[in-house]
Amino acid sequence: MEKKGLYSIAAIGPDMLISGFLQPVPDLTPVIPSVDETSAIDPTICPYESSIIFFYKTWDPYGAFSNFSPHPIQMLDENGDYFTWLSVEHYYQAHKFVGVNDAVAINCVEDIKSSKSPEEASRIGRKMQRQRPDLVTPDWESIKTDVMYRALKCKFSIYPHLNSMLLSTTGCVLVEASPHDLFWGGGRDGEGLNYLGRLLMQLRSEFLGDSQTQNGISVTHQQREDEVKRP
């Protein structure tokens, strides 16, 4: 299976907290295969008939696909006001507790909002979920993919270079190469459900057919019964 890389980033390593410093990649011209090349390929059904693009860390070639990439998104909050989240990860972690009428949950959301990095936001959200599962919004398991979808759609809609980058992967399977997260990632040996990759591929298809979907998209996400809950 081929790991496809689009560009390289020099002088950046894992010892650097780059999520707050890595600049957005330059705009990319979509490289879209011909209809003949892609018509027989359905990456979600026949993943071994196409190239596979792995992404995980923000300094990887496709690191901009990570929820930790430094791309703020502006989303409506529960009061109908716009709020700017520093990353998709900030938005996702906070929404585990949004709407819960408890002072601890409310303070947790505020702490995530004010956290300076995606790593900090993730740490706060995961720790609270682990220590106080009773504070997680009751329907979280049924809505978490929709929460993620909304954040990803905003991210890849407002940054042209990210939209171009996503479209340039047409015909390829996108896999978050997390060895531990078996819900959002692909796992160490491909045993994961790869829902982050699936949502990105869904968005890619929607952006490619934007002229048909720009007036509104109704999306439902089917989750297998053997889902692994994300901590």
mmCIF file of C-alpha atoms in Angstrom:
data_model
loop_
_atom_site.group_PDB
_atom_site.id
_atom_site.type_symbol
_atom_site.label_atom_id
_atom_site.label_comp_id
_atom_site.label_asym_id
_atom_site.label_seq_id
_atom_site.Cartn_x
_atom_site.Cartn_y
_atom_site.Cartn_z
ATOM 1 C CA MET A 1 0.000 0.000 0.000
ATOM 2 C CA GLU A 2 1.380 3.364 -1.023
ATOM 3 C CA LYS A 3 1.865 6.252 1.380
ATOM 4 C CA LYS A 4 1.465 9.373 -0.696
ATOM 5 C CA GLY A 5 3.260 12.597 0.273
ATOM 6 C CA LEU A 6 2.584 15.978 -1.288
ATOM 7 C CA TYR A 7 5.251 18.201 0.157
ATOM 8 C CA SER A 8 7.880 18.155 2.857
ATOM 9 C CA ILE A 9 8.423 20.491 5.785
ATOM 10 C CA ALA A 10 12.027 20.987 6.850
ATOM 11 C CA ALA A 11 13.394 21.765 10.285
ATOM 12 C CA ILE A 12 10.233 20.834 12.159
ATOM 13 C CA GLY A 13 10.228 17.995 14.614
ATOM 14 C CA PRO A 14 8.143 16.367 17.323
ATOM 15 C CA ASP A 15 10.041 18.206 20.060
ATOM 16 C CA MET A 16 8.432 21.450 18.952
ATOM 17 C CA LEU A 17 4.893 22.416 19.958
ATOM 18 C CA ILE A 18 4.136 23.469 16.429
ATOM 19 C CA SER A 19 0.379 23.428 16.606
ATOM 20 C CA GLY A 20 0.477 27.071 17.583
ATOM 21 C CA PHE A 21 3.328 28.044 15.279
ATOM 22 C CA LEU A 22 3.133 26.057 12.048
ATOM 23 C CA GLN A 23 2.003 28.348 9.268
ATOM 24 C CA PRO A 24 -0.748 27.197 6.875
ATOM 25 C CA VAL A 25 0.604 25.457 3.809
ATOM 26 C CA PRO A 26 0.613 27.414 0.518
ATOM 27 C CA ASP A 27 -2.403 27.202 -1.729
ATOM 28 C CA LEU A 28 -2.385 24.064 -3.816
ATOM 29 C CA THR A 29 -3.840 23.433 -7.231
ATOM 30 C CA PRO A 30 -6.172 20.423 -7.075
ATOM 31 C CA VAL A 31 -4.806 17.389 -8.880
ATOM 32 C CA ILE A 32 -7.954 15.537 -9.838
ATOM 33 C CA PRO A 33 -7.679 12.221 -11.711
ATOM 34 C CA SER A 34 -9.726 11.675 -14.839
ATOM 35 C CA VAL A 35 -13.171 10.119 -14.665
ATOM 36 C CA ASP A 36 -11.762 6.935 -16.184
ATOM 37 C CA GLU A 37 -9.211 6.708 -13.400
ATOM 38 C CA THR A 38 -11.661 7.195 -10.553
ATOM 39 C CA SER A 39 -15.050 5.989 -11.734
ATOM 40 C CA ALA A 40 -14.441 2.412 -10.634
ATOM 41 C CA ILE A 41 -12.982 3.361 -7.268
ATOM 42 C CA ASP A 42 -15.048 3.711 -4.137
ATOM 43 C CA PRO A 43 -12.411 4.217 -1.424
ATOM 44 C CA THR A 44 -14.793 3.363 1.402
ATOM 45 C CA ILE A 45 -15.628 0.003 -0.186
ATOM 46 C CA CYS A 46 -12.473 -0.971 -2.081
ATOM 47 C CA PRO A 47 -9.613 0.715 -0.205
ATOM 48 C CA TYR A 48 -6.942 -1.544 -1.673
ATOM 49 C CA GLU A 49 -7.610 -0.382 -5.232
ATOM 50 C CA SER A 50 -6.344 3.132 -4.602
ATOM 51 C CA SER A 51 -3.494 4.914 -2.889
ATOM 52 C CA ILE A 52 -3.704 5.483 0.835
ATOM 53 C CA ILE A 53 -2.739 8.805 2.409
ATOM 54 C CA PHE A 54 -1.842 8.593 6.067
ATOM 55 C CA PHE A 55 -1.885 11.632 8.323
ATOM 56 C CA TYR A 56 -1.433 12.054 12.055
ATOM 57 C CA LYS A 57 1.038 14.632 13.391
ATOM 58 C CA THR A 58 0.743 18.258 12.324
ATOM 59 C CA TRP A 59 4.281 18.246 10.933
ATOM 60 C CA ASP A 60 3.522 15.324 8.610
ATOM 61 C CA PRO A 61 3.067 16.068 4.872
ATOM 62 C CA TYR A 62 -0.713 16.017 5.288
ATOM 63 C CA GLY A 63 -0.645 17.316 8.840
ATOM 64 C CA ALA A 64 -3.186 20.013 8.005
ATOM 65 C CA PHE A 65 -5.804 17.238 8.036
ATOM 66 C CA SER A 66 -5.187 16.804 11.768
ATOM 67 C CA ASN A 67 -7.646 18.324 14.228
ATOM 68 C CA PHE A 68 -4.608 19.814 15.962
ATOM 69 C CA SER A 69 -3.591 21.951 12.988
ATOM 70 C CA PRO A 70 -3.521 25.706 13.794
ATOM 71 C CA HIS A 71 -6.568 26.728 11.784
ATOM 72 C CA PRO A 72 -9.137 28.666 13.856
ATOM 73 C CA ILE A 73 -12.799 28.154 13.003
ATOM 74 C CA GLN A 74 -15.747 30.425 13.722
ATOM 75 C CA MET A 75 -18.888 28.582 14.779
ATOM 76 C CA LEU A 76 -22.283 29.469 16.204
ATOM 77 C CA ASP A 77 -22.573 28.704 19.901
ATOM 78 C CA GLU A 78 -25.624 27.577 21.866
ATOM 79 C CA ASN A 79 -26.716 31.202 22.227
ATOM 80 C CA GLY A 80 -26.652 31.872 18.495
ATOM 81 C CA ASP A 81 -23.467 33.939 18.674
ATOM 82 C CA TYR A 82 -20.280 33.306 16.732
ATOM 83 C CA PHE A 83 -17.216 32.179 18.649
ATOM 84 C CA THR A 84 -13.739 31.608 17.270
ATOM 85 C CA TRP A 85 -12.198 28.290 18.287
ATOM 86 C CA LEU A 86 -8.423 27.992 17.906
ATOM 87 C CA SER A 87 -8.695 24.548 16.328
ATOM 88 C CA VAL A 88 -11.131 21.772 15.478
ATOM 89 C CA GLU A 89 -9.874 19.942 18.573
ATOM 90 C CA HIS A 90 -10.917 22.846 20.809
ATOM 91 C CA TYR A 91 -14.433 22.756 19.364
ATOM 92 C CA TYR A 92 -14.744 18.984 19.585
ATOM 93 C CA GLN A 93 -13.524 18.629 23.175
ATOM 94 C CA ALA A 94 -15.685 21.492 24.460
ATOM 95 C CA HIS A 95 -18.831 20.045 22.930
ATOM 96 C CA LYS A 96 -18.594 16.989 25.123
ATOM 97 C CA PHE A 97 -19.874 19.291 27.878
ATOM 98 C CA VAL A 98 -21.727 22.085 26.066
ATOM 99 C CA GLY A 99 -25.304 22.442 27.294
ATOM 100 C CA VAL A 100 -24.751 20.510 30.526
ATOM 101 C CA ASN A 101 -26.290 22.488 33.393
ATOM 102 C CA ASP A 102 -23.513 22.006 35.908
ATOM 103 C CA ALA A 103 -20.955 24.534 37.134
ATOM 104 C CA VAL A 104 -18.053 22.116 36.675
ATOM 105 C CA ALA A 105 -19.062 21.360 33.076
ATOM 106 C CA ILE A 106 -19.570 25.043 32.300
ATOM 107 C CA ASN A 107 -16.141 25.895 33.726
ATOM 108 C CA CYS A 108 -14.597 23.060 31.729
ATOM 109 C CA VAL A 109 -15.996 24.484 28.485
ATOM 110 C CA GLU A 110 -14.572 27.890 29.375
ATOM 111 C CA ASP A 111 -11.189 26.352 30.194
ATOM 112 C CA ILE A 112 -11.115 24.624 26.814
ATOM 113 C CA LYS A 113 -12.128 27.827 25.054
ATOM 114 C CA SER A 114 -9.259 29.715 26.668
ATOM 115 C CA SER A 115 -6.641 26.971 26.286
ATOM 116 C CA LYS A 116 -3.642 28.081 24.252
ATOM 117 C CA SER A 117 -3.090 24.921 22.214
ATOM 118 C CA PRO A 118 -5.026 21.931 20.845
ATOM 119 C CA GLU A 119 -2.933 19.685 23.085
ATOM 120 C CA GLU A 120 -4.108 21.558 26.162
ATOM 121 C CA ALA A 121 -7.723 21.520 24.971
ATOM 122 C CA SER A 122 -7.510 17.777 24.393
ATOM 123 C CA ARG A 123 -5.948 17.174 27.800
ATOM 124 C CA ILE A 124 -8.670 19.161 29.591
ATOM 125 C CA GLY A 125 -11.525 17.499 27.713
ATOM 126 C CA ARG A 126 -10.222 13.946 28.018
ATOM 127 C CA LYS A 127 -9.361 14.323 31.689
ATOM 128 C CA MET A 128 -12.814 15.663 32.553
ATOM 129 C CA GLN A 129 -14.512 12.930 30.529
ATOM 130 C CA ARG A 130 -12.435 10.303 32.307
ATOM 131 C CA GLN A 131 -12.917 11.707 35.816
ATOM 132 C CA ARG A 132 -16.519 12.926 35.481
ATOM 133 C CA PRO A 133 -18.288 10.890 32.793
ATOM 134 C CA ASP A 134 -21.581 12.009 34.337
ATOM 135 C CA LEU A 135 -20.913 15.521 33.005
ATOM 136 C CA VAL A 136 -20.637 14.453 29.374
ATOM 137 C CA THR A 137 -23.705 15.420 27.362
ATOM 138 C CA PRO A 138 -26.027 12.373 27.489
ATOM 139 C CA ASP A 139 -26.316 11.896 23.724
ATOM 140 C CA TRP A 140 -22.612 12.402 23.024
ATOM 141 C CA GLU A 141 -22.024 9.007 21.419
ATOM 142 C CA SER A 142 -24.822 9.609 18.916
ATOM 143 C CA ILE A 143 -23.858 13.188 18.020
ATOM 144 C CA LYS A 144 -20.062 13.240 18.153
ATOM 145 C CA THR A 145 -19.595 12.488 14.453
ATOM 146 C CA ASP A 146 -21.971 15.319 13.561
ATOM 147 C CA VAL A 147 -20.068 17.665 15.890
ATOM 148 C CA MET A 148 -16.834 16.707 14.158
ATOM 149 C CA TYR A 149 -18.407 17.011 10.711
ATOM 150 C CA ARG A 150 -19.573 20.573 11.363
ATOM 151 C CA ALA A 151 -16.133 21.633 12.563
ATOM 152 C CA LEU A 152 -14.335 19.979 9.648
ATOM 153 C CA LYS A 153 -16.729 21.448 7.111
ATOM 154 C CA CYS A 154 -16.074 24.930 8.470
ATOM 155 C CA LYS A 155 -12.302 24.398 8.472
ATOM 156 C CA PHE A 156 -12.104 23.135 4.901
ATOM 157 C CA SER A 157 -14.577 25.729 3.645
ATOM 158 C CA ILE A 158 -12.925 28.888 4.951
ATOM 159 C CA TYR A 159 -9.296 28.072 4.097
ATOM 160 C CA PRO A 160 -8.854 27.824 0.309
ATOM 161 C CA HIS A 161 -5.453 26.151 0.574
ATOM 162 C CA LEU A 162 -6.924 23.411 2.782
ATOM 163 C CA ASN A 163 -9.840 22.922 0.421
ATOM 164 C CA SER A 164 -7.398 22.592 -2.483
ATOM 165 C CA MET A 165 -5.267 20.180 -0.507
ATOM 166 C CA LEU A 166 -8.273 17.992 0.268
ATOM 167 C CA LEU A 167 -9.421 17.987 -3.356
ATOM 168 C CA SER A 168 -5.909 17.069 -4.485
ATOM 169 C CA THR A 169 -6.342 13.697 -2.744
ATOM 170 C CA THR A 170 -9.256 12.629 -4.942
ATOM 171 C CA GLY A 171 -9.111 8.893 -5.606
ATOM 172 C CA CYS A 172 -7.108 8.210 -2.451
ATOM 173 C CA VAL A 173 -8.190 6.762 0.870
ATOM 174 C CA LEU A 174 -7.524 9.077 3.812
ATOM 175 C CA VAL A 175 -6.520 7.393 7.064
ATOM 176 C CA GLU A 176 -5.703 9.006 10.379
ATOM 177 C CA ALA A 177 -2.714 6.925 11.433
ATOM 178 C CA SER A 178 -3.430 7.016 15.156
ATOM 179 C CA PRO A 179 -2.199 3.775 16.728
ATOM 180 C CA HIS A 180 -4.426 4.192 19.788
ATOM 181 C CA ASP A 181 -7.674 5.881 18.759
ATOM 182 C CA LEU A 182 -9.718 3.087 17.246
ATOM 183 C CA PHE A 183 -12.756 5.249 16.565
ATOM 184 C CA TRP A 184 -11.349 8.296 14.763
ATOM 185 C CA GLY A 185 -8.143 6.603 13.635
ATOM 186 C CA GLY A 186 -7.113 3.552 11.686
ATOM 187 C CA GLY A 187 -5.322 1.828 14.558
ATOM 188 C CA ARG A 188 -1.902 0.230 14.580
ATOM 189 C CA ASP A 189 -2.796 -2.585 12.188
ATOM 190 C CA GLY A 190 -5.813 -1.173 10.384
ATOM 191 C CA GLU A 191 -8.275 -2.362 13.008
ATOM 192 C CA GLY A 192 -9.606 1.140 13.684
ATOM 193 C CA LEU A 193 -12.842 2.541 12.293
ATOM 194 C CA ASN A 194 -11.111 5.638 10.834
ATOM 195 C CA TYR A 195 -14.077 7.970 11.203
ATOM 196 C CA LEU A 196 -11.918 11.086 10.817
ATOM 197 C CA GLY A 197 -10.670 9.826 7.475
ATOM 198 C CA ARG A 198 -14.208 8.886 6.479
ATOM 199 C CA LEU A 199 -15.554 12.351 7.262
ATOM 200 C CA LEU A 200 -12.751 13.990 5.291
ATOM 201 C CA MET A 201 -13.508 11.757 2.303
ATOM 202 C CA GLN A 202 -17.204 12.594 2.631
ATOM 203 C CA LEU A 203 -16.402 16.311 2.638
ATOM 204 C CA ARG A 204 -14.124 15.835 -0.346
ATOM 205 C CA SER A 205 -16.967 14.260 -2.293
ATOM 206 C CA GLU A 206 -19.314 17.056 -1.272
ATOM 207 C CA PHE A 207 -16.845 19.760 -2.286
ATOM 208 C CA LEU A 208 -16.324 18.066 -5.652
ATOM 209 C CA GLY A 209 -20.087 18.161 -6.186
ATOM 210 C CA ASP A 210 -20.469 21.597 -4.613
ATOM 211 C CA SER A 211 -22.704 22.948 -7.361
ATOM 212 C CA GLN A 212 -25.312 20.378 -6.359
ATOM 213 C CA THR A 213 -24.934 20.740 -2.581
ATOM 214 C CA GLN A 214 -24.195 24.416 -1.972
ATOM 215 C CA ASN A 215 -27.815 25.131 -1.014
ATOM 216 C CA GLY A 216 -27.600 22.801 1.970
ATOM 217 C CA ILE A 217 -26.467 19.320 2.910
ATOM 218 C CA SER A 218 -28.355 16.846 5.010
ATOM 219 C CA VAL A 219 -25.924 14.357 6.452
ATOM 220 C CA THR A 220 -26.387 11.267 8.564
ATOM 221 C CA HIS A 221 -23.513 9.206 9.892
ATOM 222 C CA GLN A 222 -24.021 5.488 10.379
ATOM 223 C CA GLN A 223 -21.888 4.033 13.122
ATOM 224 C CA ARG A 224 -21.127 0.368 13.377
ATOM 225 C CA GLU A 225 -22.335 -1.493 16.447
ATOM 226 C CA ASP A 226 -18.750 -2.343 17.335
ATOM 227 C CA GLU A 227 -17.721 1.290 17.708
ATOM 228 C CA VAL A 228 -14.875 1.943 20.065
ATOM 229 C CA LYS A 229 -15.606 4.935 22.273
ATOM 230 C CA ARG A 230 -13.049 7.698 22.076
ATOM 231 C CA PRO A 231 -11.705 8.631 25.520
#
